[in-house]
C-alpha positions as semicolon CSV with decimal commas, in nm:
position;residue;x (nm);y (nm);z (nm)
1;M;3,076;-4,296;9,982
2;S;3,032;-3,959;9,819
3;Y;3,149;-4,094;9,480
4;F;2,887;-4,364;9,497
5;V;2,611;-4,107;9,557
6;I;2,730;-3,894;9,269
7;A;2,728;-4,197;9,040
8;L;2,376;-4,286;9,146
9;L;2,257;-3,931;9,080
10;A;2,419;-3,928;8,736
11;L;2,259;-4,265;8,656
12;A;1,923;-4,136;8,771
13;L;1,952;-3,829;8,548
14;V;2,048;-4,038;8,246
15;L;1,763;-4,275;8,314
16;L;1,523;-3,984;8,353
17;F;1,621;-3,823;8,022
18;S;1,597;-4,159;7,845
19;V;1,254;-4,236;7,983
20;V;1,083;-3,895;7,974
21;K;1,032;-3,768;7,616
22;I;0,894;-3,432;7,507
23;V;0,764;-3,424;7,149
24;P;0,743;-3,072;6,993
25;Q;0,445;-2,954;6,789
26;G;0,455;-3,065;6,425
27;R;0,663;-3,371;6,507
28;E;0,589;-3,733;6,594
29;M;0,814;-4,010;6,725
30;T;0,786;-4,385;6,688
31;V;0,850;-4,613;6,988
32;E;1,027;-4,946;6,947
33;R;1,028;-5,227;7,203
34;F;1,323;-5,455;7,152
35;G;1,346;-5,321;6,797
36;K;0,978;-5,366;6,711
37;Y;0,741;-5,075;6,649
38;T;0,481;-5,046;6,921
39;K;0,331;-4,694;6,916
40;T;0,368;-4,333;6,802
41;L;0,423;-4,047;7,040
42;K;0,213;-3,736;6,970
43;P;0,324;-3,380;7,059
44;G;0,358;-3,343;7,434
45;I;0,533;-3,529;7,718
46;S;0,549;-3,910;7,731
47;I;0,720;-4,169;7,955
48;L;0,882;-4,481;7,817
49;T;0,953;-4,809;7,989
50;P;1,318;-4,796;8,091
51;F;1,557;-5,044;7,930
52;V;1,269;-5,182;7,718
53;E;1,138;-4,903;7,494
54;R;1,329;-4,648;7,293
55;I;1,264;-4,385;7,027
56;G;1,279;-4,532;6,678
57;R;1,218;-4,252;6,416
58;R;1,152;-3,882;6,450
59;M;0,907;-3,776;6,176
60;N;0,825;-3,425;6,049
61;M;0,447;-3,398;6,019
62;M;0,445;-3,050;5,862
63;E;0,408;-2,989;5,488
64;Q;0,741;-3,015;5,310
65;V;0,865;-2,892;4,973
66;L;1,084;-3,118;4,763
67;D;1,275;-2,997;4,460
68;V;1,268;-3,226;4,157
69;P;1,599;-3,173;3,971
70;Q;1,601;-3,058;3,610
71;Q;1,609;-3,328;3,346
72;E;1,587;-3,356;2,969
73;V;1,273;-3,517;2,831
74;I;1,192;-3,617;2,473
75;T;0,837;-3,528;2,375
76;K;0,606;-3,728;2,153
77;D;0,715;-3,532;1,843
78;N;1,087;-3,588;1,922
79;A;1,160;-3,246;2,070
80;M;1,404;-3,220;2,359
81;V;1,288;-3,006;2,652
82;K;1,434;-2,941;2,996
83;V;1,184;-2,978;3,280
84;D;1,203;-2,941;3,656
85;A;0,932;-2,926;3,920
86;I;0,853;-2,889;4,289
87;V;0,629;-3,118;4,495
88;F;0,449;-3,041;4,820
89;I;0,406;-3,341;5,053
90;Q;0,283;-3,403;5,406
91;V;0,330;-3,711;5,621
92;M;-0,009;-3,831;5,742
93;E;0,095;-4,159;5,910
94;A;0,431;-4,156;6,086
95;S;0,470;-4,532;6,119
96;A;0,410;-4,601;5,750
97;A;0,645;-4,321;5,641
98;A;0,910;-4,448;5,883
99;Y;0,905;-4,822;5,818
100;R;0,763;-4,871;5,464
101;V;1,017;-4,671;5,266
102;E;1,382;-4,591;5,310
103;N;1,479;-4,228;5,265
104;L;1,134;-4,088;5,199
105;P;1,238;-3,753;5,033
106;Y;1,469;-3,927;4,787
107;A;1,204;-4,186;4,702
108;I;0,940;-3,922;4,629
109;T;1,186;-3,718;4,422
110;Q;1,274;-4,017;4,205
111;L;0,908;-4,108;4,170
112;C;0,829;-3,755;4,049
113;S;1,119;-3,760;3,800
114;T;1,013;-4,087;3,638
115;N;0,646;-3,989;3,615
116;L;0,742;-3,647;3,481
117;R;0,930;-3,813;3,196
118;T;0,634;-4,043;3,132
119;V;0,373;-3,768;3,122
120;V;0,575;-3,517;2,919
121;G;0,695;-3,786;2,680
122;S;0,336;-3,875;2,592
123;M;0,254;-3,521;2,478
124;D;0,351;-3,303;2,182
125;L;0,570;-3,000;2,231
126;D;0,282;-2,756;2,186
127;E;0,079;-2,943;2,447
128;V;0,374;-2,940;2,687
129;L;0,423;-2,565;2,643
130;F;0,060;-2,462;2,672
131;Q;-0,096;-2,727;2,898
132;R;0,103;-2,708;3,220
133;D;-0,210;-2,740;3,430
134;N;-0,291;-3,067;3,258
135;I;0,062;-3,197;3,332
136;N;0,035;-3,091;3,697
137;S;-0,299;-3,262;3,746
138;R;-0,184;-3,586;3,581
139;L;0,135;-3,596;3,790
140;L;-0,059;-3,524;4,109
141;T;-0,301;-3,811;4,045
142;V;-0,028;-4,064;3,971
143;I;0,217;-3,969;4,249
144;D;-0,049;-3,930;4,517
145;A;-0,175;-4,280;4,443
146;A;0,182;-4,415;4,455
147;T;0,270;-4,251;4,788
148;E;-0,051;-4,341;4,968
149;P;0,094;-4,671;5,107
150;W;0,383;-4,470;5,253
151;G;0,146;-4,263;5,462
152;V;0,226;-3,949;5,262
153;K;-0,020;-3,705;5,105
154;V;0,094;-3,520;4,792
155;N;-0,084;-3,185;4,799
156;R;0,050;-3,012;4,488
157;I;0,293;-3,057;4,201
158;E;0,402;-2,757;3,995
159;I;0,617;-2,739;3,683
160;K;0,877;-2,483;3,787
161;D;1,065;-2,439;3,461
162;L;1,021;-2,573;3,110
163;T;1,289;-2,482;2,855
164;P;1,259;-2,585;2,489
165;P;1,565;-2,604;2,260
166;V;1,722;-2,286;2,125
167;D;1,612;-2,343;1,765
168;I;1,255;-2,404;1,876
169;T;1,269;-2,090;2,090
170;N;1,386;-1,886;1,790
171;A;1,113;-2,039;1,574
172;M;0,855;-1,952;1,839
173;A;0,986;-1,595;1,852
174;R;0,956;-1,563;1,474
175;Q;0,610;-1,713;1,485
176;M;0,504;-1,471;1,756
177;K;0,644;-1,178;1,556
178;A;0,465;-1,292;1,241
179;E;0,141;-1,333;1,433
180;R;0,168;-0,984;1,579
181;E;0,244;-0,838;1,236
182;R;-0,057;-1,021;1,095
183;R;-0,278;-0,879;1,369
184;A;-0,136;-0,533;1,305
185;V;-0,213;-0,562;0,931
186;I;-0,564;-0,686;1,006
187;T;-0,621;-0,404;1,251
188;E;-0,492;-0,147;1,003
189;A;-0,713;-0,292;0,729
190;E;-1,014;-0,279;0,961
191;G;-0,933;0,083;1,039
192;E;-0,907;0,173;0,670
193;K;-1,230;-0,011;0,605
194;Q;-1,412;0,181;0,877
195;A;-1,261;0,508;0,752
196;A;-1,370;0,433;0,393
197;I;-1,720;0,349;0,515
198;A;-1,732;0,672;0,713
199;R;-1,612;0,875;0,413
200;A;-1,867;0,706;0,185
201;E;-2,140;0,770;0,439
202;G;-2,036;1,134;0,464
203;A;-2,031;1,170;0,084
204;K;-2,373;1,008;0,069
205;Q;-2,516;1,246;0,326
206;S;-2,351;1,541;0,151
207;A;-2,496;1,434;-0,184
208;I;-2,840;1,393;-0,026
209;L;-2,823;1,736;0,134
210;E;-2,694;1,893;-0,188
211;S;-2,975;1,728;-0,383
212;E;-3,226;1,852;-0,129
213;G;-3,079;2,200;-0,163
214;R;-3,100;2,189;-0,543
215;K;-3,456;2,062;-0,516
216;E;-3,551;2,344;-0,282
217;A;-3,373;2,603;-0,500
218;A;-3,545;2,470;-0,811
219;F;-3,878;2,482;-0,632
220;R;-3,815;2,842;-0,526
221;D;-3,698;2,936;-0,879
222;A;-4,007;2,776;-1,029
223;E;-4,225;2,959;-0,780
224;A;-4,049;3,287;-0,862
225;R;-4,092;3,229;-1,235
226;E;-4,456;3,142;-1,174
227;R;-4,509;3,465;-0,980
228;A;-4,325;3,663;-1,251
229;A;-4,537;3,495;-1,519
230;E;-4,853;3,579;-1,325
231;A;-4,741;3,941;-1,294
232;E;-4,652;3,949;-1,663
233;A;-4,988;3,800;-1,750
234;K;-5,169;4,058;-1,538
235;A;-4,967;4,339;-1,695
236;T;-5,041;4,203;-2,041
237;A;-5,410;4,173;-1,957
238;M;-5,420;4,532;-1,835
239;V;-5,245;4,653;-2,150
240;S;-5,485;4,448;-2,362
241;E;-5,782;4,603;-2,183
242;A;-5,635;4,948;-2,237
243;I;-5,588;4,875;-2,608
244;A;-5,939;4,737;-2,627
245;R;-6,065;5,067;-2,485
246;G;-5,875;5,247;-2,760
247;D;-5,590;5,373;-2,548
248;V;-5,289;5,352;-2,781
249;N;-5,055;5,510;-2,532
250;A;-5,069;5,196;-2,317
251;I;-4,913;4,979;-2,589
252;N;-4,656;5,251;-2,649
253;Y;-4,568;5,246;-2,280
254;F;-4,538;4,869;-2,279
255;V;-4,312;4,864;-2,588
256;A;-4,101;5,150;-2,455
257;Q;-4,047;4,969;-2,127
258;K;-3,916;4,660;-2,304
259;Y;-3,706;4,880;-2,528
260;V;-3,545;5,056;-2,235
261;E;-3,483;4,727;-2,053
262;A;-3,307;4,588;-2,359
263;F;-3,080;4,893;-2,383
264;A;-3,007;4,874;-2,010
265;E;-2,902;4,509;-2,044
266;L;-2,671;4,602;-2,331
267;A;-2,518;4,876;-2,119
268;R;-2,457;4,641;-1,823
269;N;-2,286;4,377;-2,037
270;P;-1,909;4,400;-1,953
271;T;-1,806;4,253;-2,289
272;A;-1,994;4,509;-2,495
273;K;-1,767;4,804;-2,565
274;T;-1,999;4,970;-2,817
275;V;-2,376;5,017;-2,801
276;I;-2,539;5,047;-3,142
277;V;-2,842;5,272;-3,146
278;P;-3,092;5,184;-3,420
279;A;-3,166;5,440;-3,691
280;E;-3,536;5,455;-3,616
281;M;-3,491;5,731;-3,360
282;S;-3,822;5,883;-3,460
283;G;-4,002;5,572;-3,339
284;L;-3,814;5,590;-3,007
285;V;-3,900;5,962;-2,980
286;G;-4,260;5,885;-3,055
287;T;-4,261;5,616;-2,797
288;I;-4,110;5,848;-2,539
289;A;-4,369;6,109;-2,632
290;G;-4,639;5,849;-2,580
291;I;-4,492;5,774;-2,241
292;G;-4,496;6,142;-2,159
293;E;-4,862;6,169;-2,261
294;L;-4,941;5,868;-2,041
295;V;-4,767;6,030;-1,750
296;G;-4,950;6,359;-1,809
297;L;-5,283;6,184;-1,843
298;A;-5,224;6,001;-1,517
299;R;-5,135;6,325;-1,343
300;D;-5,451;6,497;-1,476
301;Q;-5,664;6,207;-1,359
302;Q;-5,500;6,224;-1,015
303;Q;-5,568;6,598;-0,989
304;A;-5,926;6,550;-1,105
305;T;-5,994;6,300;-0,833
306;R;-5,836;6,522;-0,568
307;P;-6,102;6,742;-0,381
308;T;-6,090;7,117;-0,471
309;P;-6,045;7,353;-0,175
310;P;-6,318;7,624;-0,121
311;A;-6,243;7,963;-0,273
312;P;-6,165;8,234;-0,019
313;Q;-6,459;8,474;0,033
314;R;-6,389;8,845;0,034
315;A;-6,582;9,046;0,292
316;S;-6,762;9,349;0,151
317;R;-6,952;9,601;0,364
318;A;-7,218;9,822;0,231
319;G;-7,118;10,180;0,224
320;A;-6,762;10,094;0,296
321;V;-6,531;10,354;0,165
322;P;-6,223;10,222;0,002
323;P;-5,913;10,340;0,162
324;T;-5,750;10,640;0,005
325;T;-5,389;10,676;-0,051
């Protein structure tokens, strides 16, 4: 009797576990009745009809990442490149993903591989190397449209690695080096150009300032010569007036001054080792005598114009007796 009870309890437990289903979060389960799909179990606890319903497929509803294996693709300009990618998918409808395609990850991987060859093969090598975003967007549009009947949403497709042939890689390296050298030469030429412009501008400003300085110096020299000429003219006019009044000593003074200045210039000349004195010494003596007379006449005139002090008065007393010794 006890064995029969134990068997009933074991049967009840098995029946309970086969009827009561707990679906975890991020998963969904399909229910089949006599092998036919009837409904989809959402996350939570559900009870099935015993001996009639059973779990068909367990589907992962979270976003999944599939790796597209590397493959060689011939581009439009007959260049061989190695390309691989990754695709991000998410099951949106569990029943469609479970019953419309066999082995969903493998199917999507093969679909991505074929479309990758199609898209890359329709482009030149330069476009393949520099337009990855364009390739990603084209692949996403095509594959998402193809997987929509399967109840799958393709969120993103990214080119993970793109390797051109070795000879093309070397050619690209040489091209990059040549381009950088060209930029360096252009930059250096621009620097030299700017330096030459700066030097020319500096020379221009220096020439302008030097010209302004020469102009100012010439103006000052001209003004000095004008003042000297005015002074010379005044001196000449004074001498002429003195001569007109009959004062011969004035012309003698004027000639003697020029004579002395000429001899002083000869004495200051460093190249002149010998000073020749003219034979007409009597004329020079006469001129010096005239200068002396002029100086004496000026001194007499100065003393004449100076006021004379009063003569000291001697006190005399009437009947004063001179002192006796």
